[in-house]
Amino acid sequence: MEKKKFATHHGMSDLLPGEVENWQVLENIIRETARRFHFQEIRTPVLEQTELIARGVGQLTDIVSKEMFAFDRGEDRYVLRPEGTAPVARAYVQHHLAQRGGTQRLFYIGPFFRAERPQKGRQRQFHQFGAELMGASGAAADVEIIAFMKSIYEQTGIDNTTLKINSVGDPESRSAYKKALYDYFQPLSDKLSEISRRRLETNPMRILDSKEEEDQPLKADAPKITDYLSKASREHYEEVRKLLEQMDIPYETDPFMVRGLDYYTETAFELVSPDLGSQDALGGGGRYDLLVEEIGGPPTPAVGFACGIERLMIACEALGIALSETSGPDVYIVTRGEEAARWAVKTMPGLRSQGLSCTMDYAGRSIKAQMKDANRQQARYAIIVGEQELQDNRYTLRNMSESEEVTLSLDDIKKTILT
Ligand code: HAM
């Protein structure tokens, strides 16, 4: 009987050699950028309490109401984290990070999980890098976060992005705006899509996020939040824009951008790319001044961003950007006979301790097959060892790209390879 074959779950991918190297280069860029912006790494568990996410992200959001991978064990309710901000805020409260003084500048890289319908750029397990700046209320913090995010894309060579910004205001601005939206959409409700009709009663701002065709013409004339901002919110938004201009960071305002998470206050932003198709957001974020308090911490204004790594890779591919160069081993030892294979095993540690990467044949193949393997693996050099070489203590060193061979002692071989 044929054995069952297994595969990854729908929307979850293996990352194979050849791709992993691109991720490593990106991770190095992220860590180096974090160092320059003086953000420190935080790592939180993949499982969180379901209630934290429900409260933090918002019961009525798609993420909480439809997309959580959640399960119970005994009394405990677990959820695979769908995003990083609520977990970081939880860690901030749990470990009293506020008491360390000043602002907390934290970044993270890791896997996140949402039970969405998979499509290009939308997986059920995806990866984000993100940063949270906690304990700062000024517009300079918002712009610092945006500059951090943008800097990473600049270093990868992705230069055709658009930064969209909006303000979702403070709670006072938002309740005035929600009422205006309700008053506008209510008389049109029989023309709205079914989902938007439902949102009209629960959270009319989510109608602005609708992708349904019949909602689009109705959205166009809807009231704009910028006309309902309180004085403080308006001033904050103006200051953010002024600072962005001062820093030569181009942006477009989008008064209908509301984002899919409920914790936002004031500034909201997204970085979009024309290379991603319908899932066009490379990343997004904003201010969330009430979240820390909402989950039991002290009043803590905060702002952050998160970006999808898979989407960044799609943009790289579309633009023909190769983040990493694949490289083969420095040395492949080609052996003839058992004695030579023993010599190779004994010799490799010395090569490795000098920083060289090396490998050999482990399958007892012919010299010809080993040379083919060395070529396939793109080895820089082959050291060819047989009985005669062992007797003479001199070995054949082949420069694989130039197809040149010399016979040298092991010491001279090392010198040649290392220069
Ligand atoms: P978000 O907009 O939900 O924000 O996600 C940020 C980015 O993660 C998206 O722009 C996208 O690139 C990527 N992403 C989200 N879902 C998926 C998916 N199913 N498949 C592939 N990529 C995905 C947040 O998560 C907030 N925590 C951002 C934030 C940080 N706000 C303040 N601080």
PDB file of C-alpha atoms in Angstrom, residues 30-147:
ATOM      1  CA  ILE A  30      16.608  45.056   9.864  1.00  0.00           C
ATOM      2  CA  ARG A  31      18.959  44.440  12.804  1.00  0.00           C
ATOM      3  CA  GLU A  32      21.515  46.947  11.553  1.00  0.00           C
ATOM      4  CA  THR A  33      18.806  49.571  10.957  1.00  0.00           C
ATOM      5  CA  ALA A  34      17.412  48.895  14.438  1.00  0.00           C
ATOM      6  CA  ARG A  35      20.885  49.465  15.858  1.00  0.00           C
ATOM      7  CA  ARG A  36      21.185  52.812  14.071  1.00  0.00           C
ATOM      8  CA  PHE A  37      17.742  53.899  15.293  1.00  0.00           C
ATOM      9  CA  HIS A  38      18.618  52.471  18.713  1.00  0.00           C
ATOM     10  CA  PHE A  39      15.752  49.981  18.967  1.00  0.00           C
ATOM     11  CA  GLN A  40      16.273  46.783  20.968  1.00  0.00           C
ATOM     12  CA  GLU A  41      14.917  43.379  20.032  1.00  0.00           C
ATOM     13  CA  ILE A  42      12.052  41.781  21.951  1.00  0.00           C
ATOM     14  CA  ARG A  43      10.896  38.170  21.489  1.00  0.00           C
ATOM     15  CA  THR A  44       7.484  37.167  22.795  1.00  0.00           C
ATOM     16  CA  PRO A  45       5.818  33.718  22.713  1.00  0.00           C
ATOM     17  CA  VAL A  46       3.952  32.560  19.647  1.00  0.00           C
ATOM     18  CA  LEU A  47       0.944  31.698  21.834  1.00  0.00           C
ATOM     19  CA  GLU A  48      -0.880  34.413  23.750  1.00  0.00           C
ATOM     20  CA  GLN A  49      -4.054  34.509  25.801  1.00  0.00           C
ATOM     21  CA  THR A  50      -7.052  34.788  23.509  1.00  0.00           C
ATOM     22  CA  GLU A  51      -8.534  37.548  25.640  1.00  0.00           C
ATOM     23  CA  LEU A  52      -5.458  39.738  25.238  1.00  0.00           C
ATOM     24  CA  ILE A  53      -5.813  39.679  21.463  1.00  0.00           C
ATOM     25  CA  ALA A  54      -9.602  40.076  21.575  1.00  0.00           C
ATOM     26  CA  ARG A  55      -9.293  43.110  23.833  1.00  0.00           C
ATOM     27  CA  GLY A  56      -6.195  44.569  22.211  1.00  0.00           C
ATOM     28  CA  VAL A  57      -7.044  44.153  18.530  1.00  0.00           C
ATOM     29  CA  GLY A  58     -10.820  44.486  18.989  1.00  0.00           C
ATOM     30  CA  GLN A  59     -13.712  41.993  19.115  1.00  0.00           C
ATOM     31  CA  LEU A  60     -15.320  43.328  15.946  1.00  0.00           C
ATOM     32  CA  THR A  61     -12.239  43.221  13.727  1.00  0.00           C
ATOM     33  CA  ASP A  62     -11.916  40.533  11.052  1.00  0.00           C
ATOM     34  CA  ILE A  63      -8.757  39.314  12.771  1.00  0.00           C
ATOM     35  CA  VAL A  64     -10.546  38.519  16.037  1.00  0.00           C
ATOM     36  CA  SER A  65     -13.986  37.589  14.758  1.00  0.00           C
ATOM     37  CA  LYS A  66     -12.932  35.352  11.846  1.00  0.00           C
ATOM     38  CA  GLU A  67      -9.220  34.726  11.580  1.00  0.00           C
ATOM     39  CA  MET A  68      -7.876  33.454  14.865  1.00  0.00           C
ATOM     40  CA  PHE A  69      -6.177  30.093  15.293  1.00  0.00           C
ATOM     41  CA  ALA A  70      -7.399  29.527  18.830  1.00  0.00           C
ATOM     42  CA  PHE A  71      -7.768  26.504  21.089  1.00  0.00           C
ATOM     43  CA  ASP A  72      -8.447  25.701  24.718  1.00  0.00           C
ATOM     44  CA  ARG A  73      -6.439  23.460  27.056  1.00  0.00           C
ATOM     45  CA  GLY A  74      -8.026  23.002  30.436  1.00  0.00           C
ATOM     46  CA  GLU A  75      -8.892  26.447  31.749  1.00  0.00           C
ATOM     47  CA  ASP A  76      -6.510  28.236  29.420  1.00  0.00           C
ATOM     48  CA  ARG A  77      -7.436  29.807  26.104  1.00  0.00           C
ATOM     49  CA  TYR A  78      -4.587  30.057  23.641  1.00  0.00           C
ATOM     50  CA  VAL A  79      -4.301  31.902  20.349  1.00  0.00           C
ATOM     51  CA  LEU A  80      -1.510  31.847  17.796  1.00  0.00           C
ATOM     52  CA  ARG A  81      -0.562  35.515  17.752  1.00  0.00           C
ATOM     53  CA  PRO A  82      -2.082  37.281  14.729  1.00  0.00           C
ATOM     54  CA  GLU A  83       0.050  40.405  15.216  1.00  0.00           C
ATOM     55  CA  GLY A  84       2.786  41.807  17.429  1.00  0.00           C
ATOM     56  CA  THR A  85       1.554  45.030  18.985  1.00  0.00           C
ATOM     57  CA  ALA A  86      -0.775  43.614  21.650  1.00  0.00           C
ATOM     58  CA  PRO A  87       1.871  41.041  22.728  1.00  0.00           C
ATOM     59  CA  VAL A  88       4.563  43.731  22.996  1.00  0.00           C
ATOM     60  CA  ALA A  89       2.175  45.954  24.969  1.00  0.00           C
ATOM     61  CA  ARG A  90       1.446  42.961  27.215  1.00  0.00           C
ATOM     62  CA  ALA A  91       5.181  42.414  27.809  1.00  0.00           C
ATOM     63  CA  TYR A  92       5.583  46.144  28.509  1.00  0.00           C
ATOM     64  CA  VAL A  93       2.937  45.945  31.238  1.00  0.00           C
ATOM     65  CA  GLN A  94       3.924  42.521  32.608  1.00  0.00           C
ATOM     66  CA  HIS A  95       7.602  43.417  33.052  1.00  0.00           C
ATOM     67  CA  HIS A  96       7.003  47.026  34.143  1.00  0.00           C
ATOM     68  CA  LEU A  97       9.161  48.287  31.302  1.00  0.00           C
ATOM     69  CA  ALA A  98       7.866  51.812  31.983  1.00  0.00           C
ATOM     70  CA  GLN A  99       9.913  51.732  35.184  1.00  0.00           C
ATOM     71  CA  ARG A 100      13.105  51.446  33.160  1.00  0.00           C
ATOM     72  CA  GLY A 101      12.520  55.121  32.387  1.00  0.00           C
ATOM     73  CA  GLY A 102      12.387  57.071  29.159  1.00  0.00           C
ATOM     74  CA  THR A 103      10.812  55.605  26.070  1.00  0.00           C
ATOM     75  CA  GLN A 104      10.974  51.930  25.201  1.00  0.00           C
ATOM     76  CA  ARG A 105      12.138  51.335  21.652  1.00  0.00           C
ATOM     77  CA  LEU A 106      11.459  47.734  20.732  1.00  0.00           C
ATOM     78  CA  PHE A 107      11.608  45.756  17.486  1.00  0.00           C
ATOM     79  CA  TYR A 108      10.724  42.203  16.519  1.00  0.00           C
ATOM     80  CA  ILE A 109      10.920  39.725  13.671  1.00  0.00           C
ATOM     81  CA  GLY A 110       8.851  36.552  13.642  1.00  0.00           C
ATOM     82  CA  PRO A 111       5.942  34.393  12.500  1.00  0.00           C
ATOM     83  CA  PHE A 112       2.297  35.452  12.859  1.00  0.00           C
ATOM     84  CA  PHE A 113      -0.907  33.582  12.084  1.00  0.00           C
ATOM     85  CA  ARG A 114      -4.243  34.550  10.582  1.00  0.00           C
ATOM     86  CA  ALA A 115      -6.800  32.100   9.214  1.00  0.00           C
ATOM     87  CA  GLU A 116      -7.416  34.161   6.081  1.00  0.00           C
ATOM     88  CA  ARG A 117      -8.226  32.832   2.629  1.00  0.00           C
ATOM     89  CA  PRO A 118      -4.752  32.315   1.151  1.00  0.00           C
ATOM     90  CA  GLN A 119      -3.791  34.105  -2.042  1.00  0.00           C
ATOM     91  CA  LYS A 120      -0.681  35.785  -3.397  1.00  0.00           C
ATOM     92  CA  GLY A 121       0.785  37.876  -0.581  1.00  0.00           C
ATOM     93  CA  ARG A 122      -1.677  36.514   1.948  1.00  0.00           C
ATOM     94  CA  GLN A 123      -0.704  33.454   3.974  1.00  0.00           C
ATOM     95  CA  ARG A 124      -1.999  31.848   7.132  1.00  0.00           C
ATOM     96  CA  GLN A 125       1.485  31.787   8.574  1.00  0.00           C
ATOM     97  CA  PHE A 126       3.359  34.910   7.553  1.00  0.00           C
ATOM     98  CA  HIS A 127       6.266  36.853   8.948  1.00  0.00           C
ATOM     99  CA  GLN A 128       6.538  40.411  10.082  1.00  0.00           C
ATOM    100  CA  PHE A 129       9.238  42.740  11.213  1.00  0.00           C
ATOM    101  CA  GLY A 130       7.986  45.597  13.284  1.00  0.00           C
ATOM    102  CA  ALA A 131       8.826  48.191  15.892  1.00  0.00           C
ATOM    103  CA  GLU A 132       7.016  49.813  18.780  1.00  0.00           C
ATOM    104  CA  LEU A 133       8.024  53.108  20.376  1.00  0.00           C
ATOM    105  CA  MET A 134       6.333  53.271  23.751  1.00  0.00           C
ATOM    106  CA  GLY A 135       5.984  56.201  26.108  1.00  0.00           C
ATOM    107  CA  ALA A 136       6.184  59.054  23.591  1.00  0.00           C
ATOM    108  CA  SER A 137       3.268  61.218  22.517  1.00  0.00           C
ATOM    109  CA  GLY A 138       4.883  63.757  20.187  1.00  0.00           C
ATOM    110  CA  ALA A 139       4.686  63.762  16.406  1.00  0.00           C
ATOM    111  CA  ALA A 140       8.469  63.237  16.279  1.00  0.00           C
ATOM    112  CA  ALA A 141       7.913  59.658  17.493  1.00  0.00           C
ATOM    113  CA  ASP A 142       5.423  58.966  14.679  1.00  0.00           C
ATOM    114  CA  VAL A 143       7.904  60.247  12.131  1.00  0.00           C
ATOM    115  CA  GLU A 144      10.763  58.305  13.706  1.00  0.00           C
ATOM    116  CA  ILE A 145       8.753  55.087  13.284  1.00  0.00           C
ATOM    117  CA  ILE A 146       7.925  55.916   9.666  1.00  0.00           C
ATOM    118  CA  ALA A 147      11.571  56.774   8.939  1.00  0.00           C
TER     119      ALA A 147
END
